[in-house]
Coordinates of C-alpha atoms (C1' of nucleotides) in Angstrom, one line a residue:
Chain A
M1 CA -0.1 -0.1 -0.2
A2 CA 1.5 3.1 -1.2
S3 CA 0.0 5.8 1.5
N4 CA 0.8 4.9 4.9
A5 CA -0.4 5.5 8.2
S6 CA 1.0 8.9 9.3
K7 CA 0.2 11.3 6.6
E8 CA 1.7 14.4 7.9
V9 CA 0.1 16.6 5.5
I10 CA -2.2 19.3 7.0
D11 CA -4.2 21.5 4.9
D12 CA -5.7 24.9 5.3
L13 CA -8.9 23.6 7.0
D14 CA -6.9 21.4 9.3
K15 CA -5.1 24.4 10.4
R16 CA -8.3 26.3 11.0
I17 CA -9.5 23.5 13.2
I18 CA -6.6 23.6 15.2
Q19 CA -6.7 27.1 15.5
F20 CA -10.0 27.0 17.0
L21 CA -9.3 23.9 19.2
S22 CA -6.1 25.8 20.4
H23 CA -8.5 28.5 21.9
N24 CA -11.1 26.3 23.0
G25 CA -10.6 22.5 23.0
R26 CA -14.3 21.5 23.7
M27 CA -15.7 23.7 20.9
S28 CA -18.3 21.5 19.3
F29 CA -17.8 20.3 16.0
A30 CA -20.9 21.6 14.8
E31 CA -19.9 25.2 15.7
M32 CA -16.7 25.0 14.0
A33 CA -18.5 23.6 11.1
T34 CA -20.6 26.7 10.9
H35 CA -17.8 29.1 11.2
L36 CA -15.6 27.0 8.3
D37 CA -18.6 26.7 6.2
V38 CA -18.3 22.7 6.1
T39 CA -20.4 20.0 7.5
E40 CA -20.0 18.9 11.0
K41 CA -19.0 15.4 9.6
T42 CA -16.1 16.9 7.8
V43 CA -14.8 18.7 11.0
R44 CA -15.3 15.6 12.8
T45 CA -13.3 13.3 10.4
R46 CA -10.5 15.9 10.1
Y47 CA -10.2 16.1 13.8
N48 CA -10.3 12.3 14.4
N49 CA -7.7 11.7 11.7
M50 CA -5.4 14.4 13.3
V51 CA -5.6 12.7 16.8
E52 CA -5.2 9.5 15.3
N53 CA -2.3 10.6 13.4
K54 CA -0.9 12.2 16.5
I55 CA -0.9 15.7 14.8
I56 CA -2.8 17.1 17.7
E57 CA -4.2 16.2 21.2
V58 CA -6.9 18.1 23.1
V59 CA -6.1 18.0 26.7
G60 CA -6.9 19.9 30.0
V61 CA -3.9 22.1 31.0
V62 CA -3.9 22.9 34.7
N63 CA -2.5 26.4 35.5
P64 CA -0.1 25.8 38.3
I65 CA -0.3 29.4 39.8
T66 CA -3.8 29.2 40.5
L67 CA -3.4 26.0 42.1
G68 CA -0.7 27.2 44.5
I69 CA 2.2 25.6 42.7
K70 CA 4.3 28.7 42.9
V71 CA 7.8 27.6 42.4
A72 CA 9.2 26.6 39.1
A73 CA 12.7 26.0 38.3
I74 CA 14.8 24.7 35.6
I75 CA 17.7 22.5 36.0
Q76 CA 20.5 21.5 33.8
F77 CA 22.5 18.2 34.3
R78 CA 26.1 16.9 33.5
V79 CA 26.0 13.2 33.1
I80 CA 28.4 10.5 32.4
P81 CA 27.6 9.7 28.8
E82 CA 27.1 6.3 28.8
F83 CA 24.3 6.4 31.8
L84 CA 22.4 9.2 30.0
D85 CA 19.5 7.1 29.2
D86 CA 19.0 6.1 32.8
V87 CA 19.2 9.5 33.9
I88 CA 16.4 10.3 31.7
E89 CA 14.4 7.6 32.8
E90 CA 14.8 8.6 36.4
L91 CA 13.8 12.4 35.9
K92 CA 10.8 11.0 33.7
N93 CA 9.6 9.3 36.7
N94 CA 9.7 12.2 38.8
P95 CA 6.1 13.8 39.0
V96 CA 7.2 17.4 39.7
I97 CA 9.5 17.2 36.5
R98 CA 7.4 18.3 33.7
Y99 CA 9.9 18.7 30.5
V100 CA 12.9 16.9 29.8
T101 CA 14.9 17.5 27.0
T102 CA 18.7 16.8 25.8
T103 CA 20.5 19.7 24.6
S104 CA 23.9 21.0 23.0
G105 CA 26.2 23.0 25.4
D106 CA 28.0 22.5 28.6
Y107 CA 25.1 20.4 29.9
Q108 CA 23.5 17.3 27.9
L109 CA 20.3 17.7 30.0
L110 CA 17.7 20.2 30.8
A111 CA 14.5 19.6 32.8
Q112 CA 11.7 22.0 33.9
M113 CA 9.7 21.5 37.1
N114 CA 7.1 22.9 39.3
M115 CA 6.4 22.6 42.9
R116 CA 4.3 24.1 45.7
D117 CA 7.0 26.1 47.6
Y118 CA 10.7 26.4 48.0
E119 CA 10.8 23.5 50.6
E120 CA 9.5 21.3 48.1
L121 CA 12.2 22.6 45.6
N122 CA 14.8 21.7 48.3
D123 CA 13.4 18.2 48.7
T124 CA 13.4 17.7 45.1
I125 CA 16.9 18.8 44.6
K126 CA 18.0 16.5 47.2
I127 CA 16.3 13.6 45.6
I128 CA 17.7 14.5 42.3
H129 CA 21.1 14.7 43.4
Q130 CA 20.6 10.9 44.5
I131 CA 20.5 9.9 41.1
P132 CA 23.7 8.1 40.1
N133 CA 26.1 9.2 37.1
I134 CA 24.9 12.8 37.2
T135 CA 28.5 15.0 37.8
S136 CA 26.9 18.3 38.0
T137 CA 23.7 20.5 38.0
N138 CA 23.0 24.2 37.5
V139 CA 19.8 25.4 39.0
L140 CA 17.7 28.3 37.7
I141 CA 14.7 29.4 39.5
Q142 CA 12.0 30.8 37.4
L143 CA 11.0 34.4 38.4
D144 CA 8.1 34.6 36.4
V145 CA 6.6 33.1 33.2
H146 CA 5.9 35.6 30.3
K147 CA 4.7 33.4 27.8
N148 CA 3.4 29.8 27.5
S149 CA 1.8 28.9 24.3
F150 CA 0.6 25.7 22.7
E151 CA 0.5 26.7 19.0
F152 CA 3.0 26.0 16.6
I153 CA 1.5 27.1 13.5
Chain B
M1 CA -21.0 37.2 49.8
A2 CA -18.1 35.8 51.6
S3 CA -16.5 33.5 49.1
N4 CA -14.7 35.4 46.3
A5 CA -14.1 34.9 42.7
S6 CA -10.8 32.9 42.8
K7 CA -11.3 30.0 45.0
E8 CA -8.3 28.4 44.5
V9 CA -9.2 25.2 46.6
I10 CA -9.4 22.2 44.7
D11 CA -11.1 19.0 46.3
D12 CA -10.7 15.4 45.1
L13 CA -13.6 15.3 42.8
D14 CA -12.0 18.6 40.9
K15 CA -8.9 16.5 40.9
R16 CA -10.3 13.6 39.2
I17 CA -12.2 15.5 36.5
I18 CA -8.9 17.2 35.8
Q19 CA -7.4 13.7 35.4
F20 CA -9.9 13.1 32.8
L21 CA -9.5 15.9 30.7
S22 CA -5.7 15.7 30.6
H23 CA -6.2 12.3 28.9
N24 CA -8.9 13.7 26.5
G25 CA -10.1 17.0 26.9
R26 CA -13.2 16.2 25.0
M27 CA -14.3 13.6 26.9
S28 CA -18.3 14.2 27.8
F29 CA -19.4 15.4 31.2
A30 CA -21.8 12.7 31.0
E31 CA -19.1 10.1 30.7
M32 CA -17.1 11.4 33.3
A33 CA -20.1 11.6 35.4
T34 CA -20.8 7.9 35.3
H35 CA -17.3 6.9 36.1
L36 CA -17.1 9.3 39.1
D37 CA -20.9 8.3 40.1
V38 CA -22.2 11.8 40.2
T39 CA -24.6 13.7 38.0
E40 CA -23.7 15.2 34.9
K41 CA -24.6 18.6 36.1
T42 CA -22.0 18.1 38.7
V43 CA -19.5 17.5 36.5
R44 CA -20.4 20.5 34.1
T45 CA -20.6 22.9 37.0
R46 CA -17.3 21.9 38.4
Y47 CA -15.6 22.2 35.0
N48 CA -17.1 25.6 34.3
N49 CA -16.0 26.8 37.5
M50 CA -12.5 25.6 36.9
V51 CA -12.3 27.2 33.6
E52 CA -13.9 30.5 35.3
N53 CA -11.4 30.8 37.8
K54 CA -8.5 29.9 35.5
I55 CA -7.5 26.5 37.2
I56 CA -7.9 24.6 34.1
E57 CA -8.1 25.2 30.3
V58 CA -8.9 22.6 27.7
V59 CA -6.6 23.4 24.4
G60 CA -5.7 21.6 21.4
V61 CA -2.0 20.9 21.4
V62 CA -0.1 20.7 18.5
N63 CA 2.7 17.9 18.3
P64 CA 5.4 20.0 16.2
I65 CA 7.4 16.8 15.3
T66 CA 4.4 15.3 13.0
L67 CA 3.8 18.8 11.7
G68 CA 7.5 18.9 10.3
I69 CA 8.6 21.4 12.9
K70 CA 11.7 19.4 13.6
V71 CA 14.1 22.0 15.4
A72 CA 13.7 23.1 18.9
A73 CA 16.2 25.3 20.7
I74 CA 16.5 27.3 24.0
I75 CA 18.1 30.8 24.2
Q76 CA 19.3 32.5 27.2
F77 CA 19.8 36.2 27.1
R78 CA 21.8 38.7 29.1
V79 CA 19.8 41.9 29.0
I80 CA 20.6 45.5 30.3
P81 CA 18.3 45.5 33.3
E82 CA 16.3 48.5 32.9
F83 CA 15.0 47.3 29.4
L84 CA 14.3 44.0 30.4
D85 CA 10.5 44.4 29.8
D86 CA 10.8 45.7 26.3
V87 CA 13.1 42.7 25.6
I88 CA 10.2 40.2 26.9
E89 CA 7.8 42.2 24.9
E90 CA 10.1 41.6 21.5
L91 CA 10.1 37.8 22.3
K92 CA 6.4 37.6 23.2
N93 CA 5.5 38.9 19.9
N94 CA 7.6 36.3 18.1
P95 CA 5.7 33.7 16.7
V96 CA 8.4 31.0 16.9
I97 CA 8.9 31.6 20.4
R98 CA 6.7 29.3 22.6
Y99 CA 8.0 30.0 26.2
V100 CA 9.4 32.9 28.0
T101 CA 10.7 33.1 31.6
T102 CA 12.9 35.3 33.6
T103 CA 15.4 33.2 35.7
S104 CA 17.9 33.5 38.4
G105 CA 21.8 32.7 37.2
D106 CA 23.9 34.3 34.7
Y107 CA 21.3 35.1 32.3
Q108 CA 18.1 36.9 33.4
L109 CA 15.9 35.4 30.5
L110 CA 15.4 32.1 28.7
A111 CA 13.1 31.4 25.9
Q112 CA 12.1 28.1 23.8
M113 CA 11.7 27.9 20.3
N114 CA 10.2 25.9 17.7
M115 CA 11.1 25.9 13.9
R116 CA 10.9 24.0 10.8
D117 CA 14.7 23.5 10.1
Y118 CA 18.1 24.9 10.8
E119 CA 17.6 27.8 8.3
E120 CA 14.7 29.1 10.1
L121 CA 16.5 28.8 13.3
N122 CA 19.3 30.9 11.9
D123 CA 16.7 33.3 10.8
T124 CA 15.3 33.6 13.9
I125 CA 18.5 33.9 15.7
K126 CA 19.6 37.1 13.3
I127 CA 16.1 38.5 14.1
I128 CA 16.6 38.1 17.8
H129 CA 20.1 39.5 17.6
Q130 CA 18.7 42.7 16.4
I131 CA 16.5 43.4 19.4
P132 CA 18.3 46.3 21.3
N133 CA 19.6 45.9 24.8
I134 CA 20.3 42.3 24.6
T135 CA 24.1 42.1 25.8
S136 CA 24.8 38.4 25.1
T137 CA 23.2 35.0 24.3
N138 CA 23.4 31.4 24.7
V139 CA 21.9 28.9 22.5
L140 CA 21.2 25.3 23.3
I141 CA 19.9 23.1 20.3
Q142 CA 17.2 20.7 21.8
L143 CA 18.4 17.2 20.5
D144 CA 15.4 15.4 21.8
V145 CA 12.2 16.0 24.0
H146 CA 12.0 13.1 26.4
K147 CA 9.2 14.4 28.7
N148 CA 6.4 17.1 28.1
S149 CA 3.7 16.7 30.5
F150 CA 0.7 19.3 31.3
E151 CA -0.2 17.8 34.7
F152 CA 0.7 19.4 37.8
I153 CA -1.1 17.2 40.3
Chain C
dA1 C1' -32.2 15.6 41.3
dA2 C1' -35.3 14.9 37.5
dT3 C1' -37.3 16.5 33.0
dG4 C1' -37.5 17.7 28.4
dA5 C1' -36.2 20.7 24.4
dA6 C1' -32.4 22.1 21.7
dA7 C1' -28.0 21.2 20.3
dC8 C1' -24.5 17.9 19.3
dT9 C1' -22.4 13.6 17.8
dC10 C1' -22.1 9.5 15.2
dG11 C1' -22.2 6.1 11.4
dG12 C1' -24.0 4.5 7.1
dA13 C1' -25.6 5.6 2.5
dT14 C1' -24.6 8.5 -1.1
dC15 C1' -22.6 12.1 -4.1
dT16 C1' -18.4 14.1 -6.5
dG17 C1' -13.8 15.5 -8.0
Chain D
dC1 C1' -10.9 6.1 -4.4
dA2 C1' -10.5 9.6 -1.0
dG3 C1' -13.1 12.9 1.0
dA4 C1' -17.4 15.8 1.3
dT5 C1' -22.3 15.8 2.2
dC6 C1' -27.1 14.3 3.6
dC7 C1' -29.7 12.4 7.2
dG8 C1' -31.9 9.8 10.8
dA9 C1' -30.9 7.7 15.5
dG10 C1' -29.0 8.1 19.8
dT11 C1' -26.4 11.4 23.3
dT12 C1' -25.3 15.2 25.6
dT13 C1' -26.1 19.6 27.4
dC14 C1' -28.2 22.9 30.1
dA15 C1' -32.3 25.7 32.0
dT16 C1' -36.2 25.0 34.6
dT17 C1' -38.5 23.0 38.1

DNA sequence: AATGAAACTCGGATCTG
DNA sequence: CAGATCCGAGTTTCATT
């Protein structure tokens, strides 16, 4: 079969659907359809295909500030190269760590995390420092988040 | 009335609603209700209150990789302090920049960005270097994103 | 908490380029 | 042949009681 499962092509209609959803993920297919001047079924099929192909995902996003999760930090890690994957695995399993990426530069790894207060930050850093094969870390406290967008198009 | 607009208190039921939504933002109130053994109306009012109070938000999130947006980078900035707000404003207006935060440490500012390819990265960096009052930058290319969660609880 | 009307979703059949 | 539309039955939402 020529065409395979993941068709990464996205046309203008798909983009406009995404635009609606990025503002309100629960907008009804029917409402989008009237705005876009197509049938509800068309929007629904497009949506299902995009979800199927992992192009989009509609999810509830929590605002940590309103929830009293007021401390955010970024940590960079130097790691013994052969154990990089193990360290990544450990970090992924820590629930306060939200984001983990490998990077170029002085440190191979960068993680972002959100916590209630500075006490929890301290605890977390202590726990992290128990992870084997980390040779050094660099902690940046986040003072304020000015932009946090989920749109890429 | 005693209770004011932003009741940041969240109970167990709210949390479980959030848990459902963080997996599927479009799950119907009715379905959550049967799982949670409460009425649809209860779930709906809880949801509306949480959105109202900016505790959660249901949004479409695009997977940049599937969309061919394959290059991600993090930039740190040293800025002349009195112009910090101006620089933040400039960065916020750049559509490829997704995340902007002030931090402690050597650099006052950190931004994350997503682009199609290295050409676009180059262009973006050039544009960023035109912004006045930035004294130095540090670019980290993201090699791989290992975790990107939206749950905080 | 229950009810009922209006809105929405869903799948199948059909049409179109 | 994929993708759009039409359509009717089944759900979900939502204001009112």
